[in-house]
mmCIF file of C-alpha atoms and ligand atoms in Angstrom:
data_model
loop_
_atom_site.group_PDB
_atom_site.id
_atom_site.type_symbol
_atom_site.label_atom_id
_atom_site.label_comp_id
_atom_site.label_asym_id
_atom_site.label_seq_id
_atom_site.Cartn_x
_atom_site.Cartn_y
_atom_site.Cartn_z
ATOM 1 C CA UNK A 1 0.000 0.000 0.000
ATOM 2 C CA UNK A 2 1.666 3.252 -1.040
ATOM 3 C CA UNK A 3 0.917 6.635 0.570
ATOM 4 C CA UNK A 4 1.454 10.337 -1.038
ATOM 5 C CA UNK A 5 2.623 12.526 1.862
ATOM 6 C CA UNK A 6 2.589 15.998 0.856
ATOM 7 C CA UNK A 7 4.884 18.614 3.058
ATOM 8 C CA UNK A 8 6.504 15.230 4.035
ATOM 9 C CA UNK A 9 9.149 17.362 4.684
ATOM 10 C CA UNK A 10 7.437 19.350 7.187
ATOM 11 C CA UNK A 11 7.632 19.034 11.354
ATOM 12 C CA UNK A 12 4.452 16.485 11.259
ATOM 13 C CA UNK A 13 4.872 15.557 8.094
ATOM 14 C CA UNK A 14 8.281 13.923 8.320
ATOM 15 C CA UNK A 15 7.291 12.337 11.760
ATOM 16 C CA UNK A 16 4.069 10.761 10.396
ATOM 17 C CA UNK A 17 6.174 9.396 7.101
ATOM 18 C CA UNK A 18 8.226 7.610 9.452
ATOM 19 C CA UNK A 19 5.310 6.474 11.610
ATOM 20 C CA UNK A 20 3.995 5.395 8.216
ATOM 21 C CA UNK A 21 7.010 3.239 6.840
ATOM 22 C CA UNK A 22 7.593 1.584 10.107
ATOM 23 C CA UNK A 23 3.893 0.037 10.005
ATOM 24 C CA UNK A 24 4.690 -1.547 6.492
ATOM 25 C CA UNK A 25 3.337 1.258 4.150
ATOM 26 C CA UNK A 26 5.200 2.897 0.913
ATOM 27 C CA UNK A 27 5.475 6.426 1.508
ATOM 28 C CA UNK A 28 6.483 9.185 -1.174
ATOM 29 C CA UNK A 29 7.038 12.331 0.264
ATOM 30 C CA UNK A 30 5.911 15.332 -2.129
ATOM 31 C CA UNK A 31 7.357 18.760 -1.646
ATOM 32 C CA UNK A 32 8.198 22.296 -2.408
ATOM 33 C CA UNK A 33 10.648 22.708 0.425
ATOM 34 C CA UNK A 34 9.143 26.509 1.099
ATOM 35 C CA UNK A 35 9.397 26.055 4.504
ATOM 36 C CA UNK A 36 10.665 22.859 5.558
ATOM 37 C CA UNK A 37 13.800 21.059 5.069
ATOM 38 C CA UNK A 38 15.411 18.261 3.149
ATOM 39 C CA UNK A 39 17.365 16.865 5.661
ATOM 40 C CA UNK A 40 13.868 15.796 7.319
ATOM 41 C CA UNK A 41 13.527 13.388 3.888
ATOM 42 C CA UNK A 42 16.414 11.570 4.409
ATOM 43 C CA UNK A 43 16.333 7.763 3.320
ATOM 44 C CA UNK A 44 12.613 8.525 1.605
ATOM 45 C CA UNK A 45 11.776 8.902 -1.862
ATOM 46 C CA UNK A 46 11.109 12.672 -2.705
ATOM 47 C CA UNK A 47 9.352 14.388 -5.326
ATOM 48 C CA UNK A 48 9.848 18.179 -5.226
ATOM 49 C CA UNK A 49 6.754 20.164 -6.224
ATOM 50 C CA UNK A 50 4.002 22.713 -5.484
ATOM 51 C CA UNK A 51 0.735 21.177 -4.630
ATOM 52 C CA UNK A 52 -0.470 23.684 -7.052
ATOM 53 C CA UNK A 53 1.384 21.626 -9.782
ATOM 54 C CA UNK A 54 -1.333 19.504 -11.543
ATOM 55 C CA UNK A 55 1.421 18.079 -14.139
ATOM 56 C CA UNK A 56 3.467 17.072 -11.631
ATOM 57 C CA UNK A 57 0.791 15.661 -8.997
ATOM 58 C CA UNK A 58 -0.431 13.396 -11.793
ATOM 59 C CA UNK A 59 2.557 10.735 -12.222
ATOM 60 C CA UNK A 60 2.765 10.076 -8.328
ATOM 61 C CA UNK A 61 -0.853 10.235 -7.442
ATOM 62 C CA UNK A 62 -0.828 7.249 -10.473
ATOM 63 C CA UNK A 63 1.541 5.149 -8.459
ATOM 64 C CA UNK A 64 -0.178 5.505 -4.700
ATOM 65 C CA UNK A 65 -3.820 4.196 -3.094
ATOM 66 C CA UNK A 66 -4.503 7.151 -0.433
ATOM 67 C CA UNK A 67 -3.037 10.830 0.154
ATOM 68 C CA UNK A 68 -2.144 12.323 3.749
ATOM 69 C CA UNK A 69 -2.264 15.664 3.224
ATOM 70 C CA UNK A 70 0.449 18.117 5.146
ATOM 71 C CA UNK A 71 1.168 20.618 3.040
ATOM 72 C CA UNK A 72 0.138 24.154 4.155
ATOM 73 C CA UNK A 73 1.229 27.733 4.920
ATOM 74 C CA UNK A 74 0.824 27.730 8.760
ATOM 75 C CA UNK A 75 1.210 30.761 10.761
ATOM 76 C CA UNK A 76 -1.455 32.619 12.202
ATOM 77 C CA UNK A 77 0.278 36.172 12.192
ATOM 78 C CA UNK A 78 1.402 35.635 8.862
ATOM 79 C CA UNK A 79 -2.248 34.933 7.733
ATOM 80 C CA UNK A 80 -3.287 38.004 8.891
ATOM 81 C CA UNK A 81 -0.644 40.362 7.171
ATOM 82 C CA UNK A 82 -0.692 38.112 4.337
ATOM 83 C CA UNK A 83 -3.984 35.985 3.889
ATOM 84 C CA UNK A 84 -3.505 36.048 -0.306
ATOM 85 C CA UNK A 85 -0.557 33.480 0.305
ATOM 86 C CA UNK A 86 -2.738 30.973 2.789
ATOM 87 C CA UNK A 87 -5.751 31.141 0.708
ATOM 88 C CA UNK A 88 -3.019 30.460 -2.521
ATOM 89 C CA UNK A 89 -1.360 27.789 -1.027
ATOM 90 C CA UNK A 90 -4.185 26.369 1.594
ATOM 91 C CA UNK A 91 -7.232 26.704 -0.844
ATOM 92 C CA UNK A 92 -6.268 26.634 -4.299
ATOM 93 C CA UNK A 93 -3.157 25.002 -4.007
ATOM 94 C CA UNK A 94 -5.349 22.045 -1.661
ATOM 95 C CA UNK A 95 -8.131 21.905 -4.542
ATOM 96 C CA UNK A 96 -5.435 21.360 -7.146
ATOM 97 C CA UNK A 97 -4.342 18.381 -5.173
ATOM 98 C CA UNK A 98 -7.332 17.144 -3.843
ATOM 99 C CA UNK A 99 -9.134 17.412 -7.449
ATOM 100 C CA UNK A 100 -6.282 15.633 -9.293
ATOM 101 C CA UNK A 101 -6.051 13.109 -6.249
ATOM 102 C CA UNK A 102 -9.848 12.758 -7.275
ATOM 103 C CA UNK A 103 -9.199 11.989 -10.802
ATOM 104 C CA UNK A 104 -6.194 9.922 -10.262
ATOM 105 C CA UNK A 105 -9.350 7.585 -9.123
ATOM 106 C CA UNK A 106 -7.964 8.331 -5.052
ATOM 107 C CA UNK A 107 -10.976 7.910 -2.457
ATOM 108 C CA UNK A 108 -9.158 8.201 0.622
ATOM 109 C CA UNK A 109 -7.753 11.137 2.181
ATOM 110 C CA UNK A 110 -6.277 11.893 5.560
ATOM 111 C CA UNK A 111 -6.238 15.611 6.044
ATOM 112 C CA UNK A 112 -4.290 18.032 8.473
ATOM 113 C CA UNK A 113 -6.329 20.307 10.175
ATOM 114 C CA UNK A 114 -6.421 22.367 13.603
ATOM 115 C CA UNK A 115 -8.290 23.511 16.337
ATOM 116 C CA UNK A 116 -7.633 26.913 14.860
ATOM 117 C CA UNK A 117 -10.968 25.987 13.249
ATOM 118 C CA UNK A 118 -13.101 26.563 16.264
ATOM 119 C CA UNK A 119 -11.651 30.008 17.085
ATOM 120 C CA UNK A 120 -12.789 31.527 20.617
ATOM 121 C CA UNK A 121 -14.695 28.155 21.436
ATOM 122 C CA UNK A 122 -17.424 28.824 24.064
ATOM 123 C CA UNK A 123 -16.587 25.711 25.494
ATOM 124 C CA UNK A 124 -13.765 23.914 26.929
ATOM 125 C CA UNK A 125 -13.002 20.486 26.527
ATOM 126 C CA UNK A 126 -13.931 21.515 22.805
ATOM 127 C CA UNK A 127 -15.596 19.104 21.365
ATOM 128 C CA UNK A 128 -16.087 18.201 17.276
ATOM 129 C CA UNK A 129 -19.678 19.324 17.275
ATOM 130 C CA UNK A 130 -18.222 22.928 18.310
ATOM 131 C CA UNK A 131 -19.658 25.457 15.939
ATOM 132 C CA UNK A 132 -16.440 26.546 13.922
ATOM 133 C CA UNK A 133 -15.956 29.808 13.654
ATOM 134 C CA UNK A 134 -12.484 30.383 13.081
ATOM 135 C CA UNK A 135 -11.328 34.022 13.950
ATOM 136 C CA UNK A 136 -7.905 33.973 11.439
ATOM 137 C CA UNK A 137 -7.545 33.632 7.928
ATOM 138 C CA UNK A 138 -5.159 30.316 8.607
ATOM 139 C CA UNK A 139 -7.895 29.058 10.487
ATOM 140 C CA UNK A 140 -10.826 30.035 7.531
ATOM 141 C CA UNK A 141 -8.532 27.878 5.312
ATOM 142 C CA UNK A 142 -8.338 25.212 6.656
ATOM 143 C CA UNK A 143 -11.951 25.203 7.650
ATOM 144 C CA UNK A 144 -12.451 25.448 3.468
ATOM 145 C CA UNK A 145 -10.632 22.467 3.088
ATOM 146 C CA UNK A 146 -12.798 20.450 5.510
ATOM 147 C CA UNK A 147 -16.204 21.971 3.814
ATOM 148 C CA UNK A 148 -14.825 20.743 0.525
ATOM 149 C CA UNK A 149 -13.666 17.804 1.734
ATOM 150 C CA UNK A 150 -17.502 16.951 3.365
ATOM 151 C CA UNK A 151 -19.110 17.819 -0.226
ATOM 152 C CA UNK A 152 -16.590 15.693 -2.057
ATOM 153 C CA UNK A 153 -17.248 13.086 0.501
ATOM 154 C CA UNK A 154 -21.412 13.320 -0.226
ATOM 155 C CA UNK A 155 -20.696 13.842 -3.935
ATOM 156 C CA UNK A 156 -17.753 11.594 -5.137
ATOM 157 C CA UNK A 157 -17.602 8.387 -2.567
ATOM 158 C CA UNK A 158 -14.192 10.759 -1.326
ATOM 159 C CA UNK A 159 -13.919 9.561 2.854
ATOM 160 C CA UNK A 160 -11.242 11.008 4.842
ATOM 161 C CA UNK A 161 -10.406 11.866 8.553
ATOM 162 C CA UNK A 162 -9.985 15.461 8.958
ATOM 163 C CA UNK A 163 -7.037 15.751 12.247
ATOM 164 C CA UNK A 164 -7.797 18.603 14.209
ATOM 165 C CA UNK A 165 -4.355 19.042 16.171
ATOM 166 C CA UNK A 166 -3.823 20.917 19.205
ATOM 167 C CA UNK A 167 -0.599 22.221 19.800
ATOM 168 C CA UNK A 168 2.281 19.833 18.268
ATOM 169 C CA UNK A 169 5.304 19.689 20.009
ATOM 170 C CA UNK A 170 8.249 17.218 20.514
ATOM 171 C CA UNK A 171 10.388 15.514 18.113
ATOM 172 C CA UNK A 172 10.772 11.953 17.555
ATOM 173 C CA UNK A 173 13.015 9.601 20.303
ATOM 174 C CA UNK A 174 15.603 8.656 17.603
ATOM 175 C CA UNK A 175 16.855 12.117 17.781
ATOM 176 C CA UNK A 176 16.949 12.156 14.065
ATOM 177 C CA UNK A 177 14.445 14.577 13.311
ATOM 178 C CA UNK A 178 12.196 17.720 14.867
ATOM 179 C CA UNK A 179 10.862 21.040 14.449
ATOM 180 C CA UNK A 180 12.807 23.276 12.187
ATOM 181 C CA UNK A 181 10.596 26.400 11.434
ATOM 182 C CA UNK A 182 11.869 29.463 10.118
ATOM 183 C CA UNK A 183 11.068 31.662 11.863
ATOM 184 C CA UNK A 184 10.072 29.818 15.513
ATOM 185 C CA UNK A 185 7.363 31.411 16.549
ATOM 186 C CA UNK A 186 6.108 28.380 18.828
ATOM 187 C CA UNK A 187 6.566 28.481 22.616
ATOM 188 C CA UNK A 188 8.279 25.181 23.231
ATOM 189 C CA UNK A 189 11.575 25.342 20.911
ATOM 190 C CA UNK A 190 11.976 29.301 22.060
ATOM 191 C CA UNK A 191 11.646 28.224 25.608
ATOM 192 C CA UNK A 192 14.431 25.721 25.136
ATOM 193 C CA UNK A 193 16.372 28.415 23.031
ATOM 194 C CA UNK A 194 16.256 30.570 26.180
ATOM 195 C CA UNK A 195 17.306 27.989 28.496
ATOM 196 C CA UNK A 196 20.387 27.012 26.241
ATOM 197 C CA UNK A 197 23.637 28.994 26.852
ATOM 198 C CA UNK A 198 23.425 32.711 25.080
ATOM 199 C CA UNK A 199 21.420 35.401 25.235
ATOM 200 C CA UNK A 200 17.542 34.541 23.728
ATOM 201 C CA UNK A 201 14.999 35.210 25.827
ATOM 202 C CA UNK A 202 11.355 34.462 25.874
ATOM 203 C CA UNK A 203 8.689 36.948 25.554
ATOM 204 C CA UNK A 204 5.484 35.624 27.664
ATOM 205 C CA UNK A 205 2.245 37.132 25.739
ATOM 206 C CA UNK A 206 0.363 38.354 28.705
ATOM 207 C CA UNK A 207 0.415 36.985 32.635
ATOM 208 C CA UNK A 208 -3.543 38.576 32.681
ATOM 209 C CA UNK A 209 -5.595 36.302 31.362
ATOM 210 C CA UNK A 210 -8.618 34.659 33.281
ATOM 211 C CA UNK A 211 -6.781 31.765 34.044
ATOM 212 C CA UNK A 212 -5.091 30.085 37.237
ATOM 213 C CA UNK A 213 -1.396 31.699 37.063
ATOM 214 C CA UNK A 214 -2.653 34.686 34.070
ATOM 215 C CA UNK A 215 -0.873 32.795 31.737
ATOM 216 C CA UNK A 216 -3.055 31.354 28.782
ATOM 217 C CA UNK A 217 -3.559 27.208 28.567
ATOM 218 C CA UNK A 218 -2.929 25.354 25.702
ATOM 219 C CA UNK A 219 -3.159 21.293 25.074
ATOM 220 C CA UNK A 220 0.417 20.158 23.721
ATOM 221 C CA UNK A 221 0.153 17.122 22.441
ATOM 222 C CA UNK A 222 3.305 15.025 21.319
ATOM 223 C CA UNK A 223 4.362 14.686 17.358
ATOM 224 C CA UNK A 224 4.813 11.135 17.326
ATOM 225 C CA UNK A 225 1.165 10.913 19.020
ATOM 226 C CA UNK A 226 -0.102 12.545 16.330
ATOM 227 C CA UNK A 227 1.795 10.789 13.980
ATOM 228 C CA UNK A 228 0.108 7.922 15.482
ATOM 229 C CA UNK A 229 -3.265 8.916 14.628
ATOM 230 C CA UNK A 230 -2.521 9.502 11.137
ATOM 231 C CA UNK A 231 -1.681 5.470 10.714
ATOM 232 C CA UNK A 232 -4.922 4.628 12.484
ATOM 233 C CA UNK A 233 -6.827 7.127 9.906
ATOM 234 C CA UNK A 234 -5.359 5.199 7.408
ATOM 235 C CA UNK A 235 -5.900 1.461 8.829
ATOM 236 C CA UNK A 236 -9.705 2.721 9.809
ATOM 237 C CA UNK A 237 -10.358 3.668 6.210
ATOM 238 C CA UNK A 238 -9.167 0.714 4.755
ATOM 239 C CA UNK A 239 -11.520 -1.133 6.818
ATOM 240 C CA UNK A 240 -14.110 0.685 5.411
ATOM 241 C CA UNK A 241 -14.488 3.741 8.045
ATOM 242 C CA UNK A 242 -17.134 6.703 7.071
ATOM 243 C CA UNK A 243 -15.656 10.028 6.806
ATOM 244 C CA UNK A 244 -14.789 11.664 10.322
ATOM 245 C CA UNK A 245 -13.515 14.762 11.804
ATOM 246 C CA UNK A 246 -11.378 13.807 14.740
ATOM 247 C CA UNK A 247 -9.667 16.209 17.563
ATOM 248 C CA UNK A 248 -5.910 15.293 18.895
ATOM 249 C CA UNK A 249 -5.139 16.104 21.890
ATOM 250 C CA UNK A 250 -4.206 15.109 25.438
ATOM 251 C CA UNK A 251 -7.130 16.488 26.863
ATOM 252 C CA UNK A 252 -5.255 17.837 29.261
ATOM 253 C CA UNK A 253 -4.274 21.732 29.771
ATOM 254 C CA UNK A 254 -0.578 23.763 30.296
ATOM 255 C CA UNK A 255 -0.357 27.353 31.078
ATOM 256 C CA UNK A 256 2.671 28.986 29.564
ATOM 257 C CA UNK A 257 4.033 29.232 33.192
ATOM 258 C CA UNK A 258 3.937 25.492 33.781
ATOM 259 C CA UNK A 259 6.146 24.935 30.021
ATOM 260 C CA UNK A 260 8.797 27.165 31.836
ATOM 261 C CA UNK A 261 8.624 25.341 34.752
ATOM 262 C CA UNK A 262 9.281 22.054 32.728
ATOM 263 C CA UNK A 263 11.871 23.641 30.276
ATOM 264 C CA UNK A 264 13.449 24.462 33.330
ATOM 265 C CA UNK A 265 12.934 20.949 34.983
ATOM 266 C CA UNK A 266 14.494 19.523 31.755
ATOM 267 C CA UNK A 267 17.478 21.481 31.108
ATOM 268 C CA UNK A 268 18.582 22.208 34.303
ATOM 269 C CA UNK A 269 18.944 25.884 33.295
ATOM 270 C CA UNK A 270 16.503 29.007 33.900
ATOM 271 C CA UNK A 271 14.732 30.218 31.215
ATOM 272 C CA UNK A 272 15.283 33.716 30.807
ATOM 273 C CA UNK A 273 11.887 35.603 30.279
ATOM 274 C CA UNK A 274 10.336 38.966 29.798
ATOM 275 C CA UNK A 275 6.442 39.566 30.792
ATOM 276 C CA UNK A 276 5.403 41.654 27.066
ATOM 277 C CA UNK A 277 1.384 42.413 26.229
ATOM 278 C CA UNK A 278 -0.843 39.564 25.093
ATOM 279 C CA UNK A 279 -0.324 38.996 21.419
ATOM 280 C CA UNK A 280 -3.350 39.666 19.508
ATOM 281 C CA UNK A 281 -5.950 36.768 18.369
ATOM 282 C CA UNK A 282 -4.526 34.474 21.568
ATOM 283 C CA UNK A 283 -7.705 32.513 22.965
ATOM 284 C CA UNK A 284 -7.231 32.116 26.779
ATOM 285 C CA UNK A 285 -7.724 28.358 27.431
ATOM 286 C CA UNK A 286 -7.503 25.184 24.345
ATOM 287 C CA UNK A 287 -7.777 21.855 25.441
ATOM 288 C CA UNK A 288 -9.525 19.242 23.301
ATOM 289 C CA UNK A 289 -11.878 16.846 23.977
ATOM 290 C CA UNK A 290 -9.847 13.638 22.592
ATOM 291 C CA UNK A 291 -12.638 10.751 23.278
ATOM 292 C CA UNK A 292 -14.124 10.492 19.649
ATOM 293 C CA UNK A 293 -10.571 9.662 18.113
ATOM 294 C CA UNK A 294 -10.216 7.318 21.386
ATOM 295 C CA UNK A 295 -13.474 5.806 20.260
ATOM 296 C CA UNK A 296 -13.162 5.605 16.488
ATOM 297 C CA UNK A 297 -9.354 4.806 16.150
ATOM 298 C CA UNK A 298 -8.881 3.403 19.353
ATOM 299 C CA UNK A 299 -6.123 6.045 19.945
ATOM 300 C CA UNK A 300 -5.026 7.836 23.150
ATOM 301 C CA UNK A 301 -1.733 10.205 23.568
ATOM 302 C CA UNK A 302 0.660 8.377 25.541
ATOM 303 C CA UNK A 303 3.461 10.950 25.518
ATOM 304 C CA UNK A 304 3.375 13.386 28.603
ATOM 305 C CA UNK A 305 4.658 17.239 29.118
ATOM 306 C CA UNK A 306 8.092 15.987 29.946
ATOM 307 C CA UNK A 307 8.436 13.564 27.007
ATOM 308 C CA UNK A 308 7.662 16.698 24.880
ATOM 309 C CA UNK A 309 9.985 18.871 26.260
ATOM 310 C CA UNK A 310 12.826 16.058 26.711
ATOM 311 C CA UNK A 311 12.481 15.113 23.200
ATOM 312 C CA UNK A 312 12.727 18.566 21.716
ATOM 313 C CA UNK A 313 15.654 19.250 23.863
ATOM 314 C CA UNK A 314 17.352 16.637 22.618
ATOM 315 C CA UNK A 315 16.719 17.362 18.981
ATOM 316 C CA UNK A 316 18.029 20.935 19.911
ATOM 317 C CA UNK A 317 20.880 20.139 21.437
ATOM 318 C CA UNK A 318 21.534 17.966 18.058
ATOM 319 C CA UNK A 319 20.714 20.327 15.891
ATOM 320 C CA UNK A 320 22.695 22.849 17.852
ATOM 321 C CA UNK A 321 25.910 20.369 17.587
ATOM 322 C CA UNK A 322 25.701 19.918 14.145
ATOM 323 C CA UNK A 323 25.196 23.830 12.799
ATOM 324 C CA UNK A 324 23.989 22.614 9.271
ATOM 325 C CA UNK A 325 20.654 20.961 10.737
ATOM 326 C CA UNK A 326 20.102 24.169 12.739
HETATM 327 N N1 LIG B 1 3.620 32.125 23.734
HETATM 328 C C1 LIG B 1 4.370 33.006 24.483
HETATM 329 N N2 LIG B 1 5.582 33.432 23.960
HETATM 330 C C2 LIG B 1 6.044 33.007 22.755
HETATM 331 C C3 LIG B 1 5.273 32.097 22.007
HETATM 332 C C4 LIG B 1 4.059 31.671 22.526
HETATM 333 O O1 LIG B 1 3.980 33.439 25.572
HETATM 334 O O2 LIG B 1 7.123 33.456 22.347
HETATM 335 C C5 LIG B 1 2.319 31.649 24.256
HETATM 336 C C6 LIG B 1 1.157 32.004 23.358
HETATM 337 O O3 LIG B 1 0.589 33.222 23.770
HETATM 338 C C7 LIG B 1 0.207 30.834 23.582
HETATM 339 C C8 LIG B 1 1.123 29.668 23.923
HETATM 340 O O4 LIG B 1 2.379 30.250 24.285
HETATM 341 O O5 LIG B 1 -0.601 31.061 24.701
HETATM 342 C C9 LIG B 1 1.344 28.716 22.764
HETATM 343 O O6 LIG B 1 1.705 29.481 21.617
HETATM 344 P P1 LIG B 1 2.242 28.809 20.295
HETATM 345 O O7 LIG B 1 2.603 29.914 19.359
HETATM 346 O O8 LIG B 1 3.283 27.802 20.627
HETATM 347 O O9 LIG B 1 0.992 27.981 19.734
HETATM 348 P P2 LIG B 1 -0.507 28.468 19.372
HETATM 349 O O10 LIG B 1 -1.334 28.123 20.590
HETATM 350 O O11 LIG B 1 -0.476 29.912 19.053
HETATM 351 O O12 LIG B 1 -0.848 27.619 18.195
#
């Protein structure tokens, strides 16, 4: 069984190809290396594209049985100064692929999506049913994808698993590969970066919000239990599974205080930190409501807050030792 993973060279992307091969599938990674890195490829067959690339999606989509799709313009700031590149990339770029994945005769589809998709939800544990209202343009793309992906679905005989991810964090336990943005812009690797020896130092968005310690809550949740969701996607479609959105997360909540405290816990070092104003669009509390992917896949998160942080020390401290990966 062969599987087209597009951004395969991406953070989650690269972990879930792995994940992937090591359960017995075929995986071709398909590219354009914007943002991510070749070095996260290594040992896997590559095909260097734009999702946008009809001519080029055709030959590989000929050669594979299902598509997890990765690929995506990701940062919420970004979005917002420049939404004509997310809705390029995100919503035309995703239609290319998913309409040439259609005629290549594909009918089963494992998309990345986020909890970006709810917005400010009224209600936390959020839950699938949550009305989704997202409140950035990243998040109004990705919420495109899944409304196309539900009328495809009714229309074509399409079934997927839209993955509504929390916060990813971590890297895998073989050291070999982790998250490499450019810019960082998540809390995890820039805590670490202000722990390690020099002079970074992390800005905390706001110590007053309506939460225990003022610091807002978020559900980190580890990349190589995400990447194990994306395998069970795949297995439960091949058994025949109906088209589901799913939400991945630990269902369990981390102020930005309590990361410190574990960065610091982890590395032996303090992080050095500056209190700065909230950034803007920041929802106070995200933690998922995990049970339907426990029920439907059979899948739980079994990586905790200090497997997350250990892991993407380690890959730091790698990276960090061997400038070219940095
Ligand atoms: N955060 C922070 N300083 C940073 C980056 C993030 O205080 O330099 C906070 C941010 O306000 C949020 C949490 O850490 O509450 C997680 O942010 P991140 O960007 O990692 O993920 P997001 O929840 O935005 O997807």
């Amino acid at each position: 069984m062969a599987i087209l993973v597009t951004g395969g060279a991406g953070y989650i992307g690269s972990h879930a190809a792995r994940a992937l091969r090591r359960s017995g599938y075929e995986v071709i990674l398909y590219d354009n290396l914007s943002t991510s890195d070749r070095r996260l490829t290594e040992g896997f067959e590559l095909v260097t594209a734009d999702i946008a690339d009809e001519q080029a999606l055709k030959p590989v989509l000929k050669r594979v049985d299902a598509v997890m799709h990765f690929a995506a313009h990701a940062y919420v700031g970004e979005s917002v100064e420049n939404p004509r590149k997310y809705f390029r990339n995100n919503v035309e770029g995703g239609l290319c692929l998913l309409n040439t994945a259609l005629d290549a005769g594909i009918r089963r589809f494992v998309f990345s999506s986020t909890c970006a998709v709810y917005g400010v939800p009224a209600q936390i544990p959020i839950k699938e049913e949550t009305q989704r209202q997202p409140v950035n343009p990243y998040g109004v793309t990705k919420l495109f994808f899944e409304n196309a992906l539900e009328a495809y679905g009714r229309a074509y005989g399409l079934r997927f698993v839209c993955l509504r991810y929390f916060n990813a964090a971590g890297a895998d336990e073989g050291g070999e590969i982790g998250e490499l943005h450019d810019p960082e812009t998540h809390l995890i690797p820039l805590a670490l970066a202000a722990a390690a020896p020099g002079d970074r130092e992390l800005q905390i968005f706001g110590t007053d919000y309506p939460t225990a310690d003022g610091t807002c809550i978020r559900d980190y949740i580890h990349v190589n239990d995400l990447a194990d969701a994306h395998v069970r996607s795949l297995q439960y479609l091949e058994k025949g599974g109906h088209s589901v959105e799913l939400n991945l997360g630990t269902g369990q909540g981390h102020s930005v205080y309590e990361i410190l405290q574990m960065t610091e816990t982890v590395t032996g070092a303090a992080v050095r930190r500056r209190v700065v104003p909230r950034r803007h669009g920041d929802p106070p509390v995200l933690i998922a409501d995990a049970t339907r992917a426990q029920r439907m896949l059979g899948w739980k998160a079994t990586r905790s807050l200090r497997d997350i942080v250990s892991t993407a020390w380690n890959w730091m401290q790698k990276a960090r030792s061997e400038p070219q990966r940095a």
